[in-house]
Short mmCIF file of C-alpha atoms and ligand atoms in Angstrom, two decimals:
data_model
loop_
_atom_site.label_atom_id
_atom_site.label_comp_id
_atom_site.label_asym_id
_atom_site.label_seq_id
_atom_site.Cartn_x
_atom_site.Cartn_y
_atom_site.Cartn_z
CA UNK A 1 13.73 -34.86 -3.66
CA UNK A 2 10.83 -32.68 -2.76
CA UNK A 3 8.83 -31.12 -5.72
CA UNK A 4 9.07 -27.61 -6.36
CA UNK A 5 6.55 -25.45 -3.75
CA UNK A 6 3.87 -23.89 -6.08
CA UNK A 7 2.70 -20.59 -4.95
CA UNK A 8 -0.27 -18.72 -6.24
CA UNK A 9 0.83 -15.00 -5.82
CA UNK A 10 -2.04 -12.40 -5.86
CA UNK A 11 -1.59 -8.47 -6.69
CA UNK A 12 -4.62 -6.76 -7.80
CA UNK A 13 -3.91 -3.06 -6.98
CA UNK A 14 -1.50 -0.37 -6.92
CA UNK A 15 -0.25 -0.95 -3.12
CA UNK A 16 -0.22 -4.72 -3.60
CA UNK A 17 2.26 -4.45 -6.59
CA UNK A 18 4.71 -2.72 -3.84
CA UNK A 19 3.97 -5.60 -1.69
CA UNK A 20 4.38 -8.68 -4.49
CA UNK A 21 7.49 -7.51 -6.15
CA UNK A 22 9.99 -8.34 -3.32
CA UNK A 23 8.38 -11.72 -2.76
CA UNK A 24 8.99 -12.60 -6.32
CA UNK A 25 12.48 -11.29 -6.45
CA UNK A 26 13.26 -13.41 -3.12
CA UNK A 27 11.68 -16.52 -4.77
CA UNK A 28 14.28 -15.93 -7.76
CA UNK A 29 17.10 -15.76 -5.23
CA UNK A 30 15.64 -19.02 -3.36
CA UNK A 31 15.72 -20.73 -6.68
CA UNK A 32 19.42 -19.51 -7.48
CA UNK A 33 20.88 -20.54 -4.33
CA UNK A 34 19.32 -23.93 -4.78
CA UNK A 35 21.84 -25.68 -6.40
CA UNK A 36 20.45 -28.97 -5.77
CA UNK A 37 19.57 -28.35 -2.10
CA UNK A 38 16.51 -26.96 -0.41
CA UNK A 39 13.35 -26.73 -2.32
CA UNK A 40 12.34 -24.68 -5.66
CA UNK A 41 9.26 -22.59 -5.61
CA UNK A 42 7.39 -22.35 -8.86
CA UNK A 43 5.47 -19.18 -8.69
CA UNK A 44 2.40 -18.07 -10.43
CA UNK A 45 1.41 -14.37 -10.76
CA UNK A 46 -2.24 -13.23 -11.06
CA UNK A 47 -3.15 -9.87 -11.56
CA UNK A 48 -6.69 -9.37 -10.73
CA UNK A 49 -7.09 -6.00 -13.01
CA UNK A 50 -8.60 -4.26 -9.75
CA UNK A 51 -6.53 -1.23 -10.81
CA UNK A 52 -6.00 -1.62 -14.73
CA UNK A 53 -4.91 1.91 -15.88
CA UNK A 54 -1.29 2.28 -17.09
CA UNK A 55 -0.72 4.56 -14.51
CA UNK A 56 -2.15 2.64 -11.38
CA UNK A 57 -0.57 -0.45 -12.92
CA UNK A 58 1.83 -1.11 -15.81
CA UNK A 59 4.27 1.34 -14.54
CA UNK A 60 4.67 -0.34 -11.41
CA UNK A 61 5.44 -3.59 -12.83
CA UNK A 62 7.77 -2.19 -15.13
CA UNK A 63 9.59 0.34 -12.47
CA UNK A 64 9.66 -2.78 -9.81
CA UNK A 65 10.94 -5.52 -12.16
CA UNK A 66 7.71 -7.41 -11.63
CA UNK A 67 7.15 -10.06 -14.52
CA UNK A 68 4.00 -10.37 -16.79
CA UNK A 69 1.09 -11.86 -14.82
CA UNK A 70 0.49 -15.65 -15.70
CA UNK A 71 -3.16 -15.04 -15.24
CA UNK A 72 -4.85 -11.55 -15.68
CA UNK A 73 -8.54 -11.52 -14.62
CA UNK A 74 -9.24 -8.22 -15.84
CA UNK A 75 -12.37 -7.45 -13.61
CA UNK A 76 -11.88 -3.79 -13.47
CA UNK A 77 -14.01 -1.75 -11.38
CA UNK A 78 -17.62 -1.94 -9.60
CA UNK A 79 -19.40 -1.64 -6.52
CA UNK A 80 -17.70 -3.29 -3.44
CA UNK A 81 -19.68 -6.40 -3.80
CA UNK A 82 -19.64 -6.72 -7.74
CA UNK A 83 -15.60 -6.20 -7.51
CA UNK A 84 -15.44 -8.77 -4.84
CA UNK A 85 -17.90 -11.13 -6.83
CA UNK A 86 -16.18 -11.02 -9.79
CA UNK A 87 -12.70 -11.44 -8.44
CA UNK A 88 -13.91 -14.63 -7.02
CA UNK A 89 -15.64 -15.80 -9.78
CA UNK A 90 -12.71 -15.36 -11.89
CA UNK A 91 -9.97 -16.72 -9.22
CA UNK A 92 -11.84 -20.07 -8.61
CA UNK A 93 -11.02 -21.64 -12.02
CA UNK A 94 -7.43 -20.58 -11.79
CA UNK A 95 -6.92 -22.11 -8.32
CA UNK A 96 -8.62 -25.35 -9.48
CA UNK A 97 -6.15 -25.44 -12.28
CA UNK A 98 -3.12 -24.03 -10.79
CA UNK A 99 -3.26 -26.26 -7.55
CA UNK A 100 -1.01 -24.36 -5.37
CA UNK A 101 0.72 -25.35 -2.23
CA UNK A 102 -0.02 -21.67 -0.79
CA UNK A 103 -2.32 -18.85 -1.94
CA UNK A 104 -0.30 -15.63 -1.34
CA UNK A 105 -2.15 -12.51 -0.41
CA UNK A 106 -0.86 -8.97 0.30
CA UNK A 107 -2.64 -5.97 1.99
CA UNK A 108 -6.02 -5.21 2.66
CA UNK A 109 -7.84 -4.29 -0.61
CA UNK A 110 -10.99 -6.34 -2.16
CA UNK A 111 -8.79 -8.57 -4.37
CA UNK A 112 -6.65 -9.60 -0.98
CA UNK A 113 -10.16 -10.93 0.73
CA UNK A 114 -11.89 -12.20 -2.42
CA UNK A 115 -8.99 -14.46 -3.40
CA UNK A 116 -8.49 -15.52 0.65
CA UNK A 117 -12.38 -16.62 0.29
CA UNK A 118 -11.79 -18.59 -2.77
CA UNK A 119 -8.77 -20.57 -1.68
CA UNK A 120 -10.20 -21.23 1.88
CA UNK A 121 -13.27 -22.64 0.17
CA UNK A 122 -11.32 -24.96 -2.05
CA UNK A 123 -9.04 -26.03 1.08
CA UNK A 124 -6.11 -24.09 -0.21
CA UNK A 125 -3.91 -23.14 2.33
CA UNK A 126 -3.58 -18.96 2.76
CA UNK A 127 -0.94 -16.90 3.54
CA UNK A 128 -1.22 -13.07 4.12
CA UNK A 129 1.48 -10.60 4.07
CA UNK A 130 0.76 -7.60 6.10
CA UNK A 131 -1.36 -9.34 8.77
CA UNK A 132 -2.89 -8.27 11.88
CA UNK A 133 -2.93 -4.56 10.82
CA UNK A 134 -6.41 -3.01 12.41
CA UNK A 135 -7.75 0.75 12.39
CA UNK A 136 -10.46 -0.55 14.48
CA UNK A 137 -12.89 1.46 12.08
CA UNK A 138 -15.27 -0.70 10.21
CA UNK A 139 -16.48 2.15 8.47
CA UNK A 140 -13.18 1.58 5.90
CA UNK A 141 -13.48 -1.07 3.56
CA UNK A 142 -10.14 -2.11 4.10
CA UNK A 143 -10.71 -3.03 7.64
CA UNK A 144 -13.64 -5.52 6.85
CA UNK A 145 -10.93 -7.12 4.17
CA UNK A 146 -8.20 -7.49 6.82
CA UNK A 147 -10.83 -8.75 9.34
CA UNK A 148 -11.97 -11.59 6.97
CA UNK A 149 -8.84 -12.45 5.23
CA UNK A 150 -7.15 -12.84 8.65
CA UNK A 151 -9.90 -14.60 10.09
CA UNK A 152 -9.38 -17.37 7.02
CA UNK A 153 -5.57 -17.48 6.87
CA UNK A 154 -3.28 -20.00 7.54
CA UNK A 155 0.09 -18.42 7.91
CA UNK A 156 -0.08 -14.62 9.33
CA UNK A 157 2.96 -12.96 8.14
CA UNK A 158 2.64 -9.90 10.19
CA UNK A 159 4.86 -6.40 10.06
CA UNK A 160 4.96 -5.49 13.72
CA UNK A 161 4.34 -6.24 17.24
CA UNK A 162 0.81 -4.94 17.23
CA UNK A 163 -0.25 -7.10 14.54
CA UNK A 164 1.19 -10.24 16.24
CA UNK A 165 -0.89 -8.57 19.60
CA UNK A 166 -4.01 -8.13 17.20
CA UNK A 167 -4.31 -11.27 16.15
CA UNK A 168 -4.04 -12.92 19.42
CA UNK A 169 -6.92 -10.91 20.82
CA UNK A 170 -8.91 -12.38 17.97
CA UNK A 171 -8.27 -15.69 18.91
CA UNK A 172 -5.95 -16.52 16.33
CA UNK A 173 -3.30 -19.57 17.25
CA UNK A 174 0.26 -18.62 18.11
CA UNK A 175 1.37 -21.17 15.77
CA UNK A 176 -0.31 -19.13 12.64
CA UNK A 177 1.35 -16.12 13.47
CA UNK A 178 5.03 -15.12 12.03
CA UNK A 179 6.44 -11.47 12.41
CA UNK A 180 8.53 -11.05 9.18
CA UNK A 181 8.69 -7.01 9.31
CA UNK A 182 7.67 -4.39 6.53
CA UNK A 183 7.73 -5.70 3.07
CA UNK A 184 6.92 -2.51 1.58
CA UNK A 185 10.55 -1.16 2.65
CA UNK A 186 12.05 -3.92 0.46
CA UNK A 187 11.18 -2.06 -2.07
CA UNK A 188 12.06 1.09 -1.10
CA UNK A 189 15.72 0.09 -0.17
CA UNK A 190 16.19 -1.98 -3.66
CA UNK A 191 14.75 1.20 -5.76
CA UNK A 192 16.21 4.36 -3.80
CA UNK A 193 19.04 4.57 -5.46
CA UNK A 194 17.58 4.06 -9.01
CA UNK A 195 14.67 6.56 -7.99
CA UNK A 196 17.10 9.18 -6.97
CA UNK A 197 18.58 9.10 -10.82
CA UNK A 198 15.62 9.89 -12.62
CA UNK A 199 15.56 13.42 -11.37
CA UNK A 200 11.91 13.75 -10.40
CA UNK A 201 12.53 17.22 -8.61
CA UNK A 202 14.71 18.60 -11.59
CA UNK A 203 11.58 17.74 -13.75
CA UNK A 204 8.84 19.19 -11.86
CA UNK A 205 11.02 22.32 -10.84
CA UNK A 206 11.02 21.55 -7.09
CA UNK A 207 13.77 22.60 -4.57
CA UNK A 208 14.34 19.60 -1.94
CA UNK A 209 12.55 20.39 1.91
CA UNK A 210 10.79 23.38 -0.12
CA UNK A 211 7.22 21.72 -1.50
CA UNK A 212 4.24 19.44 -0.04
CA UNK A 213 3.44 16.48 -1.45
CA UNK A 214 -0.29 15.69 -1.28
CA UNK A 215 -2.02 12.43 -2.11
CA UNK A 216 -5.84 12.01 -1.15
CA UNK A 217 -8.35 9.03 -2.28
CA UNK A 218 -10.24 7.39 0.73
CA UNK A 219 -14.29 7.61 0.56
CA UNK A 220 -14.07 9.35 3.62
CA UNK A 221 -12.17 12.67 2.30
CA UNK A 222 -13.01 12.75 -1.28
CA UNK A 223 -16.35 11.23 -1.48
CA UNK A 224 -17.85 13.77 0.69
CA UNK A 225 -18.27 17.34 -0.90
CA UNK A 226 -18.15 19.52 2.32
CA UNK A 227 -14.78 17.91 3.15
CA UNK A 228 -13.42 17.97 -0.04
CA UNK A 229 -14.15 21.64 -0.34
CA UNK A 230 -12.47 22.29 2.80
CA UNK A 231 -9.52 20.27 2.20
CA UNK A 232 -9.07 22.23 -1.30
CA UNK A 233 -9.76 25.32 0.54
CA UNK A 234 -6.85 24.76 2.95
CA UNK A 235 -4.79 23.82 0.40
CA UNK A 236 -5.09 26.78 -1.47
CA UNK A 237 -4.19 28.85 1.58
CA UNK A 238 -1.07 26.73 1.89
CA UNK A 239 -0.01 27.05 -1.84
CA UNK A 240 0.34 30.95 -1.34
CA UNK A 241 3.76 29.97 0.57
CA UNK A 242 4.20 26.54 -0.46
CA UNK A 243 4.22 24.73 -3.83
CA UNK A 244 2.15 21.81 -3.74
CA UNK A 245 2.56 18.75 -5.68
CA UNK A 246 -0.49 16.62 -6.07
CA UNK A 247 -1.20 13.89 -8.17
CA UNK A 248 -4.65 12.82 -8.40
CA UNK A 249 -6.18 9.24 -7.96
CA UNK A 250 -9.04 8.54 -10.58
CA UNK A 251 -11.62 8.57 -7.56
CA UNK A 252 -10.49 11.89 -6.38
CA UNK A 253 -10.59 13.29 -9.78
CA UNK A 254 -14.37 11.85 -10.82
CA UNK A 255 -15.27 13.49 -7.70
CA UNK A 256 -13.78 16.92 -8.24
CA UNK A 257 -15.58 17.02 -11.40
CA UNK A 258 -18.78 15.88 -10.23
CA UNK A 259 -18.65 18.48 -7.52
CA UNK A 260 -17.29 21.08 -9.49
CA UNK A 261 -14.23 21.83 -7.96
CA UNK A 262 -10.90 22.69 -9.50
CA UNK A 263 -7.32 23.93 -8.52
CA UNK A 264 -7.48 26.40 -11.70
CA UNK A 265 -7.42 29.79 -9.70
CA UNK A 266 -4.24 28.33 -7.73
CA UNK A 267 -1.08 28.58 -9.47
CA UNK A 268 0.64 27.04 -6.08
CA UNK A 269 -0.75 24.02 -6.81
CA UNK A 270 0.56 21.23 -9.33
CA UNK A 271 -2.17 18.93 -9.74
CA UNK A 272 -0.85 15.74 -11.66
CA UNK A 273 -1.93 12.34 -13.04
CA UNK A 274 -1.21 9.60 -11.01
CA UNK A 275 2.52 9.23 -10.32
CA UNK A 276 4.86 5.91 -10.89
CA UNK A 277 6.41 4.32 -7.69
CA UNK A 278 10.21 6.09 -8.62
CA UNK A 279 8.63 9.50 -8.61
CA UNK A 280 6.59 8.98 -5.52
CA UNK A 281 9.62 7.93 -3.49
CA UNK A 282 11.54 10.92 -4.22
CA UNK A 283 8.57 13.30 -3.58
CA UNK A 284 8.31 11.77 -0.23
CA UNK A 285 11.97 11.46 0.40
CA UNK A 286 12.56 15.26 -0.09
CA UNK A 287 9.38 16.92 1.02
CA UNK A 288 9.08 19.38 3.39
CA UNK A 289 5.99 17.16 4.64
CA UNK A 290 3.55 15.25 3.31
CA UNK A 291 -0.53 15.37 3.70
CA UNK A 292 -2.02 12.17 2.78
CA UNK A 293 -4.68 9.28 3.45
CA UNK A 294 -2.55 6.50 1.80
CA UNK A 295 -1.40 3.61 3.97
CA UNK A 296 1.72 3.13 2.24
CA UNK A 297 2.98 6.79 2.48
CA UNK A 298 2.77 6.68 6.01
CA UNK A 299 5.20 3.91 6.32
CA UNK A 300 7.43 5.47 3.39
CA UNK A 301 7.53 8.96 5.14
CA UNK A 302 8.26 7.33 8.20
CA UNK A 303 11.46 5.75 6.62
CA UNK A 304 12.75 9.02 5.38
CA UNK A 305 11.63 10.55 8.29
CA UNK A 306 9.74 13.29 6.43
CA UNK A 307 6.98 14.44 8.38
CA UNK A 308 3.58 13.27 7.29
CA UNK A 309 -0.16 14.55 8.34
CA UNK A 310 -2.44 11.63 7.74
CA UNK A 311 -5.91 12.74 7.48
CA UNK A 312 -7.90 10.26 8.74
CA UNK A 313 -9.47 9.75 12.46
CA UNK A 314 -7.05 6.48 12.89
CA UNK A 315 -4.30 4.38 11.52
CA UNK A 316 -4.17 0.81 11.25
CA UNK A 317 -0.04 1.38 11.17
CA UNK A 318 0.40 2.51 14.80
CA UNK A 319 4.13 2.56 14.68
CA UNK A 320 4.36 5.21 12.07
CA UNK A 321 2.80 7.58 15.25
CA UNK A 322 4.97 6.29 17.93
CA UNK A 323 8.08 5.51 16.36
CA UNK A 324 7.82 7.32 13.19
CA UNK A 325 7.27 10.45 11.47
CA UNK A 326 3.63 10.33 11.22
CA UNK A 327 0.47 12.17 12.94
CA UNK A 328 -3.15 12.15 12.36
CA UNK A 329 -5.06 15.32 11.45
CA UNK A 330 -8.69 16.10 10.59
CA UNK A 331 -10.42 18.54 8.16
CA UNK A 332 -11.10 20.37 11.38
CA UNK A 333 -7.65 20.92 12.72
CA UNK A 334 -5.64 21.07 9.37
CA UNK A 335 -4.94 24.41 9.42
CA UNK A 336 -3.66 24.32 13.18
CA UNK A 337 -1.71 21.10 12.59
CA UNK A 338 -0.10 22.42 9.45
CA UNK A 339 1.15 25.50 11.20
CA UNK A 340 2.48 23.47 14.30
CA UNK A 341 4.50 21.11 12.00
CA UNK A 342 6.07 23.69 9.80
CA UNK A 343 7.39 25.07 13.35
CA UNK A 344 8.65 21.76 13.84
CA UNK A 345 12.15 20.27 12.58
CA UNK A 346 12.29 18.70 9.29
CA UNK A 347 13.50 15.59 10.03
CA UNK A 348 11.21 13.52 12.80
CA UNK A 349 10.87 10.03 14.30
CA UNK A 350 13.21 6.89 13.65
CA UNK A 351 12.79 3.77 11.51
CA UNK A 352 10.97 0.91 13.16
CA UNK A 353 12.26 -2.19 13.82
CA UNK A 354 12.28 -4.91 10.97
CA UNK A 355 12.29 -2.72 8.01
CA UNK A 356 15.55 -3.79 6.84
CA UNK A 357 14.81 -4.81 3.14
CA UNK A 358 15.09 -8.30 4.21
CA UNK A 359 11.31 -8.95 5.13
CA UNK A 360 10.74 -10.90 1.66
CA UNK A 361 13.52 -13.67 2.63
CA UNK A 362 11.91 -14.13 5.73
CA UNK A 363 8.46 -14.67 4.07
CA UNK A 364 9.93 -16.98 1.86
CA UNK A 365 11.37 -18.93 4.54
CA UNK A 366 8.37 -19.25 6.18
CA UNK A 367 6.38 -20.51 3.29
CA UNK A 368 8.88 -23.23 2.94
CA UNK A 369 8.86 -24.06 6.60
CA UNK A 370 5.10 -23.93 6.93
CA UNK A 371 4.09 -25.86 3.60
CA UNK A 372 1.84 -29.00 4.05
CA UNK A 373 3.78 -32.04 3.04
C1 LIG B 1 -8.30 0.88 -3.75
C2 LIG B 1 -8.05 -0.01 -2.27
C3 LIG B 1 -7.54 0.72 -1.05
C4 LIG B 1 -6.16 1.48 -1.95
C5 LIG B 1 -6.40 2.04 -3.02
C6 LIG B 1 -5.02 2.58 -3.65
C7 LIG B 1 -10.32 -1.32 -2.04
C8 LIG B 1 -11.51 -1.45 -1.13
N1 LIG B 1 -9.48 -0.04 -1.99
O1 LIG B 1 -9.11 1.92 -3.27
O2 LIG B 1 -7.38 0.37 -0.20
O3 LIG B 1 -5.80 1.98 -0.88
O4 LIG B 1 -7.06 0.84 -4.05
O5 LIG B 1 -5.02 3.16 -4.81
O6 LIG B 1 -9.77 -2.33 -2.30
N2 LIG B 1 -10.18 3.42 -11.16
C9 LIG B 1 -9.68 4.13 -12.46
N3 LIG B 1 -8.66 3.28 -12.85
C10 LIG B 1 -7.93 2.22 -12.31
C11 LIG B 1 -8.62 1.82 -10.90
C12 LIG B 1 -9.47 2.69 -10.45
O7 LIG B 1 -10.07 4.80 -13.15
O8 LIG B 1 -6.95 1.62 -12.96
C13 LIG B 1 -11.19 4.18 -10.93
C14 LIG B 1 -12.75 3.60 -11.04
O9 LIG B 1 -13.74 4.47 -11.34
C15 LIG B 1 -13.22 3.39 -9.54
C16 LIG B 1 -12.43 4.15 -8.78
O10 LIG B 1 -11.04 4.49 -9.23
O11 LIG B 1 -14.25 2.84 -9.44
C17 LIG B 1 -11.79 3.33 -7.48
O12 LIG B 1 -11.05 2.20 -7.69
P1 LIG B 1 -11.17 1.21 -6.66
O13 LIG B 1 -10.37 -0.06 -6.94
O14 LIG B 1 -12.81 0.44 -6.37
O15 LIG B 1 -10.72 1.75 -5.35
P2 LIG B 1 -9.58 2.98 -5.01
O16 LIG B 1 -10.42 4.17 -4.36
O17 LIG B 1 -9.05 2.63 -5.82
#
């Protein structure tokens, strides 16, 4: 009988929690189905503490049924270099103590790259969930994180065919690449009925199809004063006809305060604290459209076929453009793009392949099959 396969799962920031939850649940399902056959999985969860506010972290653990982490590194915020270094320094002794068969990382945040570097240098195999995505824009910190993580990882679990292609082009051996599908959609499918029951729209006094859902936090949009000013001006004008719900990320709030900007004079705009996962799902499902720079919301809106304008020059998730309901916009074209979108159908696009709610099961199978004996 084989000893249990030991996994060290890493999560650090809001989008990571949504991706790690289904993997944990699939591990539990594997263990429940083992019955003496198959191999048990021993799973140890590490929270790096990159996101630490209750609204950015605890609420996701609660809503998504994620157990308390076995290790909480509590690294907090900092410059890219200091945050990455602090995560590495704190993660190394955990790896040495736990001796996992795999370190499993998700997505493209600083925690993803930092923990991959540590494991690779210790000779511990790394599996990367959501491998192969590329925006081809190295001005984005996440693109650097993706490139480094994928160059070092031993098992690259991709969501879509474009991911496989990107990895091949970078010379990653075919044997390391496995297309498993979109794990974020596993969480969505698992939670959609629970979400519907919490009555987000009623609580916020919104009607389905009669409001716009906005989230913005990328440095390229919120750290540049001129861009943030134009965005706020355009939202103010839109809010004369459409109620706007805008949960504000801590980075965006800090920048608005620093630049002396506010929504005080715009009664049509509802600035809110960051929302939990279930509220966000409901708002995405029922909005007339989304304006966002989030990677996850491009995917969740595609699943619901809700039109989405992504305020970025590129996306690492091209299937949301080719198959889904997403299109890119810019500060310069925002007004025209909104006008065009409002003239179109309120449901757009289709659901891409392997967005089926079973990705985490496929991930667990690959971790078992590809483990070093
Ligand atoms: C990070 C990720 C980004 C992801 C986003 C999701 C990187 C490089 N960026 O960006 O890919 O889309 O998370 O939200 O990893 N802060 C708080 N409370 C918190 C966390 C952060 O107030 O719980 C504030 C801090 O002042 C911090 C700032 O927000 O300096 C930015 O946080 P940080 O984790 O550095 O990057 P995000 O912009 O959240």
